[in-house]
Coordinates of C-alpha atoms in Angstrom, one line a residue:
M1 CA 33.7 12.2 5.4
D2 CA 37.3 11.4 4.9
G3 CA 36.7 7.6 4.1
K4 CA 38.8 6.4 7.1
G5 CA 36.1 6.0 9.9
K6 CA 34.7 2.8 11.4
V7 CA 32.3 1.1 9.1
T8 CA 29.0 0.7 10.8
V9 CA 26.8 -0.7 7.9
R10 CA 28.2 -2.8 5.2
C11 CA 26.2 -4.3 2.2
K12 CA 28.1 -7.0 -0.1
D13 CA 26.5 -8.0 -3.4
L14 CA 23.1 -7.3 -1.8
C15 CA 20.0 -8.5 -4.1
K16 CA 16.3 -8.6 -3.6
T17 CA 13.8 -10.2 -5.9
F18 CA 10.2 -10.4 -5.3
Y19 CA 8.1 -13.3 -6.8
A20 CA 4.4 -13.3 -7.3
K21 CA 2.0 -15.6 -9.1
N22 CA -0.9 -14.5 -11.3
R23 CA -3.3 -16.8 -13.2
K24 CA -1.1 -17.0 -16.4
Q25 CA 2.4 -16.9 -15.1
D26 CA 4.9 -16.4 -12.2
E27 CA 6.0 -12.7 -12.0
V28 CA 9.6 -11.8 -11.2
N29 CA 10.4 -8.4 -10.0
E30 CA 14.2 -7.8 -9.4
V31 CA 14.5 -4.7 -7.3
I32 CA 18.1 -4.6 -6.1
R33 CA 21.1 -6.1 -7.9
N34 CA 24.6 -6.5 -6.5
L35 CA 24.4 -3.5 -4.2
N36 CA 27.6 -2.8 -2.4
L37 CA 27.8 -0.1 0.2
E38 CA 29.5 1.0 3.3
V39 CA 28.2 3.5 5.8
K40 CA 30.9 5.0 8.2
E41 CA 30.2 5.7 11.9
N42 CA 28.3 8.9 12.5
E43 CA 28.0 9.5 8.8
F44 CA 24.8 11.1 7.4
L45 CA 24.3 9.1 4.1
V46 CA 21.4 9.9 1.7
L47 CA 20.2 7.3 -0.7
F48 CA 18.9 9.2 -3.7
G49 CA 17.6 8.0 -7.2
P50 CA 14.7 7.8 -9.5
G51 CA 11.3 7.3 -8.1
Q52 CA 10.4 3.6 -7.4
C53 CA 14.0 2.4 -7.7
G54 CA 14.1 0.4 -4.6
K55 CA 15.3 2.9 -2.0
T56 CA 12.6 1.9 0.6
T57 CA 13.4 -1.8 0.0
I58 CA 17.1 -1.2 0.8
L59 CA 16.2 0.5 4.1
N60 CA 13.8 -2.4 4.9
L61 CA 16.6 -4.9 4.2
L62 CA 19.1 -2.9 6.3
A63 CA 16.7 -2.7 9.3
G64 CA 16.1 -6.4 9.0
L65 CA 12.4 -6.0 8.1
V66 CA 12.6 -8.2 5.1
D67 CA 15.1 -10.9 3.9
A68 CA 17.5 -10.4 1.2
T69 CA 17.5 -12.7 -1.9
G70 CA 21.2 -12.8 -2.0
G71 CA 24.3 -11.0 -0.4
E72 CA 25.3 -10.0 3.0
I73 CA 24.4 -7.2 5.5
E74 CA 26.3 -6.3 8.5
V75 CA 25.8 -3.7 11.2
N76 CA 28.9 -3.2 13.4
G77 CA 30.3 -6.5 12.1
K78 CA 27.2 -8.6 13.0
K79 CA 25.1 -10.2 10.4
V80 CA 21.6 -8.8 10.1
D81 CA 19.0 -11.5 10.2
G82 CA 16.0 -9.6 11.6
P83 CA 15.0 -6.4 13.4
S84 CA 17.2 -5.3 16.4
C85 CA 17.2 -2.4 18.9
D86 CA 20.5 -1.3 17.6
R87 CA 18.7 -0.2 14.5
G88 CA 16.2 2.6 14.7
M89 CA 13.5 3.5 12.0
V90 CA 11.6 6.6 11.1
Y91 CA 8.9 6.0 8.5
Q92 CA 7.3 8.0 5.6
T93 CA 4.3 8.2 7.7
T94 CA 4.5 8.9 11.4
A95 CA 3.4 5.4 12.6
L96 CA 2.7 6.5 16.1
F97 CA 0.5 4.6 18.5
P98 CA -2.6 6.9 18.7
W99 CA -3.7 5.7 22.0
M100 CA -0.3 6.6 23.6
S101 CA 0.8 10.1 24.8
V102 CA 4.0 11.6 23.4
M103 CA 5.9 10.4 26.5
K104 CA 4.6 6.9 26.0
N105 CA 5.3 6.9 22.3
V106 CA 8.9 8.1 22.8
S107 CA 9.8 5.8 25.6
F108 CA 8.1 2.7 24.0
G109 CA 11.4 0.9 23.1
P110 CA 13.2 1.3 26.6
R111 CA 9.9 0.2 28.1
M112 CA 9.6 -2.9 26.0
Q113 CA 13.2 -3.7 26.9
G114 CA 12.4 -3.6 30.7
V115 CA 14.2 -0.5 31.4
K116 CA 13.3 1.0 34.8
K117 CA 10.8 3.8 34.8
E118 CA 13.1 6.4 36.5
E119 CA 15.5 5.8 33.5
W120 CA 13.0 5.6 30.6
K121 CA 11.3 8.7 31.7
K122 CA 14.6 10.6 31.9
R123 CA 15.8 9.3 28.7
A124 CA 12.4 10.0 26.9
Q125 CA 12.2 13.5 28.4
Y126 CA 15.8 14.2 27.0
Y127 CA 14.7 13.4 23.5
I128 CA 11.2 15.2 23.7
D129 CA 13.2 18.3 24.8
L130 CA 15.7 17.8 22.0
V131 CA 13.1 17.8 19.2
G132 CA 11.4 20.8 20.7
L133 CA 8.2 19.2 22.2
T134 CA 8.7 20.3 25.8
G135 CA 5.2 20.7 27.2
F136 CA 3.6 18.2 25.0
E137 CA 4.5 15.0 26.9
D138 CA 0.8 14.3 27.7
S139 CA -0.5 15.1 24.2
Y140 CA -1.9 12.5 22.0
P141 CA -0.9 12.3 18.3
V142 CA -4.3 13.4 17.1
K143 CA -3.7 16.8 18.7
L144 CA -0.3 17.3 17.1
S145 CA 0.5 18.8 13.7
G146 CA 2.2 16.7 11.1
G147 CA 5.6 18.2 11.8
M148 CA 5.2 17.6 15.5
Q149 CA 4.0 14.0 14.9
Q150 CA 7.3 13.4 13.0
R151 CA 9.4 14.9 15.8
V152 CA 7.8 12.4 18.1
G153 CA 8.8 9.5 15.6
I154 CA 12.4 10.9 15.5
A155 CA 12.6 11.1 19.2
R156 CA 11.2 7.6 19.6
A157 CA 13.9 6.2 17.2
Y158 CA 16.7 8.1 19.2
C159 CA 15.3 7.0 22.7
N160 CA 16.0 3.2 21.9
N161 CA 19.7 4.4 21.8
P162 CA 20.3 2.6 18.3
D163 CA 23.8 2.5 16.6
V164 CA 22.2 3.5 13.3
I165 CA 18.9 5.2 12.4
F166 CA 17.1 4.7 9.0
M167 CA 14.8 7.5 7.9
D168 CA 12.5 6.8 5.0
E169 CA 11.3 10.1 3.4
P170 CA 10.3 11.3 6.8
F171 CA 9.4 14.8 5.6
G172 CA 7.9 13.8 2.2
H173 CA 4.3 14.3 3.4
L174 CA 4.8 17.7 4.9
D175 CA 4.0 21.0 3.4
A176 CA 7.1 22.9 1.9
Q177 CA 7.4 25.3 4.8
T178 CA 7.2 22.6 7.6
R179 CA 9.6 20.5 5.5
Y180 CA 12.4 23.2 5.5
L181 CA 12.0 23.7 9.3
M182 CA 12.2 19.8 9.9
E183 CA 15.3 19.7 7.8
E184 CA 17.0 22.5 9.9
E185 CA 15.8 20.6 13.0
I186 CA 17.2 17.2 11.9
E187 CA 20.5 18.8 11.1
K188 CA 20.6 20.4 14.7
I189 CA 19.6 17.1 16.3
C190 CA 22.3 15.1 14.4
S191 CA 25.0 17.6 15.3
K192 CA 24.2 17.2 19.0
E193 CA 23.3 13.4 19.0
K194 CA 25.8 11.7 16.8
R195 CA 24.5 8.7 15.1
T196 CA 25.0 6.9 11.8
V197 CA 21.9 7.9 9.6
V198 CA 20.8 6.4 6.4
F199 CA 18.2 8.7 4.9
V200 CA 16.0 8.3 1.9
T201 CA 14.5 11.3 -0.1
N202 CA 13.2 12.1 -3.5
N203 CA 14.1 15.8 -3.0
V204 CA 17.6 16.8 -4.3
E205 CA 17.8 20.0 -2.2
E206 CA 17.0 18.0 1.0
A207 CA 19.6 15.6 0.1
I208 CA 22.3 18.2 -0.3
Y209 CA 21.4 20.1 2.6
L210 CA 21.5 17.1 5.0
A211 CA 24.0 14.8 3.6
D212 CA 27.7 14.1 4.4
R213 CA 27.6 11.8 1.2
I214 CA 24.9 11.0 -1.4
V215 CA 24.7 7.8 -3.2
V216 CA 22.9 8.0 -6.3
L217 CA 21.0 4.8 -7.4
T218 CA 20.3 3.4 -10.8
E219 CA 16.8 2.8 -12.0
M220 CA 15.4 -0.6 -10.8
P221 CA 17.1 -3.0 -10.2
A222 CA 19.0 -0.6 -7.9
S223 CA 22.8 -0.6 -7.7
V224 CA 25.2 2.3 -7.0
K225 CA 25.4 4.7 -9.8
K226 CA 27.5 7.5 -8.4
E227 CA 28.6 8.9 -5.0
Y228 CA 29.0 12.7 -4.0
I229 CA 30.9 13.7 -0.9
I230 CA 29.3 16.8 0.1
G231 CA 32.0 19.3 1.4
L232 CA 29.8 22.4 1.7
P233 CA 30.0 24.1 5.1
R234 CA 27.1 23.9 7.4
P235 CA 24.5 25.2 7.8
R236 CA 24.0 25.2 4.1
D237 CA 22.5 27.9 1.9
Y238 CA 20.1 26.6 -0.6
T239 CA 20.8 29.6 -2.8
S240 CA 24.6 29.7 -2.9
E241 CA 26.2 29.2 -6.1
A242 CA 27.9 26.0 -5.1
F243 CA 24.7 24.4 -3.7
L244 CA 23.0 25.3 -7.1
A245 CA 25.7 23.8 -9.1
L246 CA 25.7 20.6 -7.1
R247 CA 21.9 20.4 -7.4
E248 CA 22.2 20.7 -11.2
E249 CA 25.1 18.0 -11.3
I250 CA 23.0 15.5 -9.3
T251 CA 19.8 16.1 -11.1
Q252 CA 21.6 15.3 -14.4
C253 CA 23.1 12.3 -12.8
V254 CA 19.8 10.8 -11.9
E255 CA 18.5 11.6 -15.4
G256 CA 21.4 9.6 -16.9
N257 CA 23.5 12.4 -18.3
V258 CA 26.5 11.9 -16.1
A259 CA 29.1 9.1 -16.1
E260 CA 29.5 6.8 -13.1
E261 CA 32.4 8.1 -10.9
E262 CA 33.0 9.5 -7.5
V263 CA 33.3 13.3 -7.2
Q264 CA 33.9 15.8 -4.5
G265 CA 31.1 18.4 -3.9

């Protein structure tokens, strides 16, 4: 990214604290502290950092699924104060409706918005074809592999025609081979269907393979530690010298061995 594009998502001084009570005292869990972040139009941004540092909480805040304790979130200049069809979500688990076919799962959003049947079927079929599930329109999730189920989830998110899509470790539960295939697939989808994507992963290779930019987060409470603009040509080679060097650099950053500054990858 050149840094000059339209800003789709903006966070300013974002904070999130969870409060809980036990028998002895109130518990305070500060998850996010003064997070400032901008995501440009059609950018593929990856949030990366230590395990349990608050990455999923950030996505839930951006999607409007939970309320912030402090700060502001805007999508296309509008304050986020709850879920909206302009934001799509792909979860860690497939979260499909087991009683619905692939076609009905993918078309769920447009159908709930009252889109006419001819239109929602056409739109759903386009995305079913795009994710490589042609011929499985009438199949139910139980009959699909894990990778195929996640393809349905991705198609469902796109079918709602959102401005931004949030993906929360969507391939984390897949076996290694299927995961590599899905990474290649999501790159192809994103190159054809341009959207702003905010993607969470705990896998450094996955982050480098997919991202235009990687934001490394601090230990909880999460804030921005460092940013990497990934300038490697696509499709990316996991075994190239540049890829491996960047993997080592980012790994050291997460482990706390690199100072906070923005670099070009």
